[in-house]
XYZ file of N, CA and C in Angstrom:
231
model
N -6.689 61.600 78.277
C -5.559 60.793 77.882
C -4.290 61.486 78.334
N -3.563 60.851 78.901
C -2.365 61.286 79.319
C -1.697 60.521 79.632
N -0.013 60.663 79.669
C 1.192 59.466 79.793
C 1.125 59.559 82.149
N 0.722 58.447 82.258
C 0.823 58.463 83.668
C 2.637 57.843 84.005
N 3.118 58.510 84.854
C 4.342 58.162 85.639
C 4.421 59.153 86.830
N 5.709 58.735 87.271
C 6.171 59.840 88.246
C 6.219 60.976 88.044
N 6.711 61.778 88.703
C 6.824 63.303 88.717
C 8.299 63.565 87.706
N 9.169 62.883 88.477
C 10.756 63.028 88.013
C 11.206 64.617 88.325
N 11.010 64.577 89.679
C 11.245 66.014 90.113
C 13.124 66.411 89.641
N 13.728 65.174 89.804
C 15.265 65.225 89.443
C 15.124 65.217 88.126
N 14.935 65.068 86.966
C 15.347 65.538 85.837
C 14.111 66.449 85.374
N 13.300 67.555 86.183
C 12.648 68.564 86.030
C 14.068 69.569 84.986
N 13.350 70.110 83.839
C 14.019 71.312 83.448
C 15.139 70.831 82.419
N 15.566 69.892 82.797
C 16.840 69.514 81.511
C 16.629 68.334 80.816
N 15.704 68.677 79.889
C 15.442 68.085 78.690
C 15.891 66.691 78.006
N 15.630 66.075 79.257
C 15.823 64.462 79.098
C 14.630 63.424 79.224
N 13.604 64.434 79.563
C 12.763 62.947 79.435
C 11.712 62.357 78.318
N 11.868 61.545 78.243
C 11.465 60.339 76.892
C 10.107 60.899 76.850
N 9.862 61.280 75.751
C 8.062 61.591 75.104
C 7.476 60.921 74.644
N 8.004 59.640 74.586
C 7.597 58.620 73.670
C 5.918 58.426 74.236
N 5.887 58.302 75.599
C 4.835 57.876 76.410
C 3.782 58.770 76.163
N 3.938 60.387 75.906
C 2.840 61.509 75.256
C 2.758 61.158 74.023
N 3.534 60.074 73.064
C 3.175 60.406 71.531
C 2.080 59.431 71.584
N 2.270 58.146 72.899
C 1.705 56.841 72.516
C 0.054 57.318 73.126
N -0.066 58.336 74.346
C -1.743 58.908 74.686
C -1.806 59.446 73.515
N -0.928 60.402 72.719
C -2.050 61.015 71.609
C -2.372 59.926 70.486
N -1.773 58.877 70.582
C -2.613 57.787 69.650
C -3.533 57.377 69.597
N -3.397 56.910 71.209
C -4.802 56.368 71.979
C -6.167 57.240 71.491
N -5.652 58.842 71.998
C -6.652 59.676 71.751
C -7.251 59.973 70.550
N -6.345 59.698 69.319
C -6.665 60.126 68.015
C -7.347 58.529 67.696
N -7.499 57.067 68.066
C -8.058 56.192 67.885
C -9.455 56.521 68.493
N -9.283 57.248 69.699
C -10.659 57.078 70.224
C -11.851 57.863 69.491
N -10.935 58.870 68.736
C -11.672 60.099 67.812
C -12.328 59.586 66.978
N -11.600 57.769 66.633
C -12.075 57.888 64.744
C -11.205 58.385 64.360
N -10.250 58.793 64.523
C -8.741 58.605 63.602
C -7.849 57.751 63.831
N -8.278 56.849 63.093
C -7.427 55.331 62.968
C -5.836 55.676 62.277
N -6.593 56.256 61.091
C -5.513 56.777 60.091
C -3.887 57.482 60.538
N -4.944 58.430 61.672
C -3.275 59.051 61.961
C -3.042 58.513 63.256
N -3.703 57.967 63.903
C -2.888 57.081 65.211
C -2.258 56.017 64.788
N -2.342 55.090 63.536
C -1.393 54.587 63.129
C -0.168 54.984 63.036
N -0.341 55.907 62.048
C 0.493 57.029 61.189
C 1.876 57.282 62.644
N 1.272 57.710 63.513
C 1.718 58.467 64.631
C 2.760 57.132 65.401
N 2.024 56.289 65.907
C 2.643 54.926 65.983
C 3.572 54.608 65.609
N 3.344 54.279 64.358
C 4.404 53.994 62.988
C 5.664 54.924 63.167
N 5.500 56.322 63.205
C 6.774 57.326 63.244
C 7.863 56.508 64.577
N 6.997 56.708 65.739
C 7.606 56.398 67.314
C 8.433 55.265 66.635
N 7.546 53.958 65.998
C 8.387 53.023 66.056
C 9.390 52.499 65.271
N 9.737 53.430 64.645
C 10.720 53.892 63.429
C 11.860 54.914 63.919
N 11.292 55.720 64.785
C 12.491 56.430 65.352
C 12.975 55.617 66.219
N 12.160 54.952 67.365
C 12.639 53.454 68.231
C 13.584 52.696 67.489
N 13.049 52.462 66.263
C 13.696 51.201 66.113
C 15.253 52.114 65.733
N 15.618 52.657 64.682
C 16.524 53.082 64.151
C 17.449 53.559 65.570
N 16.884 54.158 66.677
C 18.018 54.024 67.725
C 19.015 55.001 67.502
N 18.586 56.155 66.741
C 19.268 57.475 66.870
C 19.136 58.855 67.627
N 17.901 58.693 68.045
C 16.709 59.748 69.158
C 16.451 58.686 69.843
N 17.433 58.504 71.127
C 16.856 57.990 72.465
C 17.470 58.210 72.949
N 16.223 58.807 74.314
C 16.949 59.269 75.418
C 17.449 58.365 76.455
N 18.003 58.992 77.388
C 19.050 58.138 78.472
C 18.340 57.205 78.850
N 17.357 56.981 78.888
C 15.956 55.982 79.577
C 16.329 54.453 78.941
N 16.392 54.921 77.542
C 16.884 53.507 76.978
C 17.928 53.635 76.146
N 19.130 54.017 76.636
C 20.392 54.237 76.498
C 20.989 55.097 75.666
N 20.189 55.984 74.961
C 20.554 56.982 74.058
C 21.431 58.011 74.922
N 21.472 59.327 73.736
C 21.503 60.624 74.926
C 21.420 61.834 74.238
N 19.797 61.605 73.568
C 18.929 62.513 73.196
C 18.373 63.356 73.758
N 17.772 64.512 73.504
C 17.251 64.764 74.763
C 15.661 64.784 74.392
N 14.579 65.341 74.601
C 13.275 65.419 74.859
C 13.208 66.183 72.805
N 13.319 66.970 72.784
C 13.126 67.619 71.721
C 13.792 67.124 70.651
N 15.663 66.533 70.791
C 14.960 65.917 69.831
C 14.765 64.784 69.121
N 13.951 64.134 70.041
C 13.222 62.774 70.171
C 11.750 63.519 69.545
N 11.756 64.449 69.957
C 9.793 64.755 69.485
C 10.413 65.153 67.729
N 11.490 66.144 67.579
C 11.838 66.309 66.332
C 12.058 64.728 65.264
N 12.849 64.427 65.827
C 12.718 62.726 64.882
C 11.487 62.400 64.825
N 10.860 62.193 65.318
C 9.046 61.543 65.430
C 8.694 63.041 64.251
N 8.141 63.946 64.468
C 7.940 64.976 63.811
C 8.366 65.050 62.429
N 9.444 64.537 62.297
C 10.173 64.139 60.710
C 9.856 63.257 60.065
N 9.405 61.845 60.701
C 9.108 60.785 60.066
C 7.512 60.871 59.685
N 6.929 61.899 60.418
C 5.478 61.878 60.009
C 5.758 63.248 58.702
């Protein structure tokens, strides 16, 4: 399981790119386990920090950066 995209050799190193796409494989992955429970759980956080629109990065118009977008997600769980 893994978030497939580009490389993004231009924003390599400065802490802008959206994790959202690694939180949504480890869902996948924790569904495929038999953990329904926390791939919900996990889901649920993303789409609560999404929605509220305070941790997002430049991708979808914020100007969060990578960490802390994983920190908001990390809080809500």
């Amino acid at each position: 399981f893994e978030p497939v995209h580009g490389s993004a050799p231009d924003i390599a190193g400065k802490g802008v790119a959206n994790p959202i796409a690694t939180f949504w494989s480890l869902s996948m992955m924790l569904e495929h386990l038999g953990q329904h429970a926390a791939a919900v759980r996990l889901m649920e956080a993303v789409e609560a920090v999404t929605a509220e629109g305070r941790a997002l990065t430049p991708d979808l118009g914020g100007s969060a950066g990578t960490a802390q977008v994983t920190a908001a997600v990390l809080e809500k769980l």
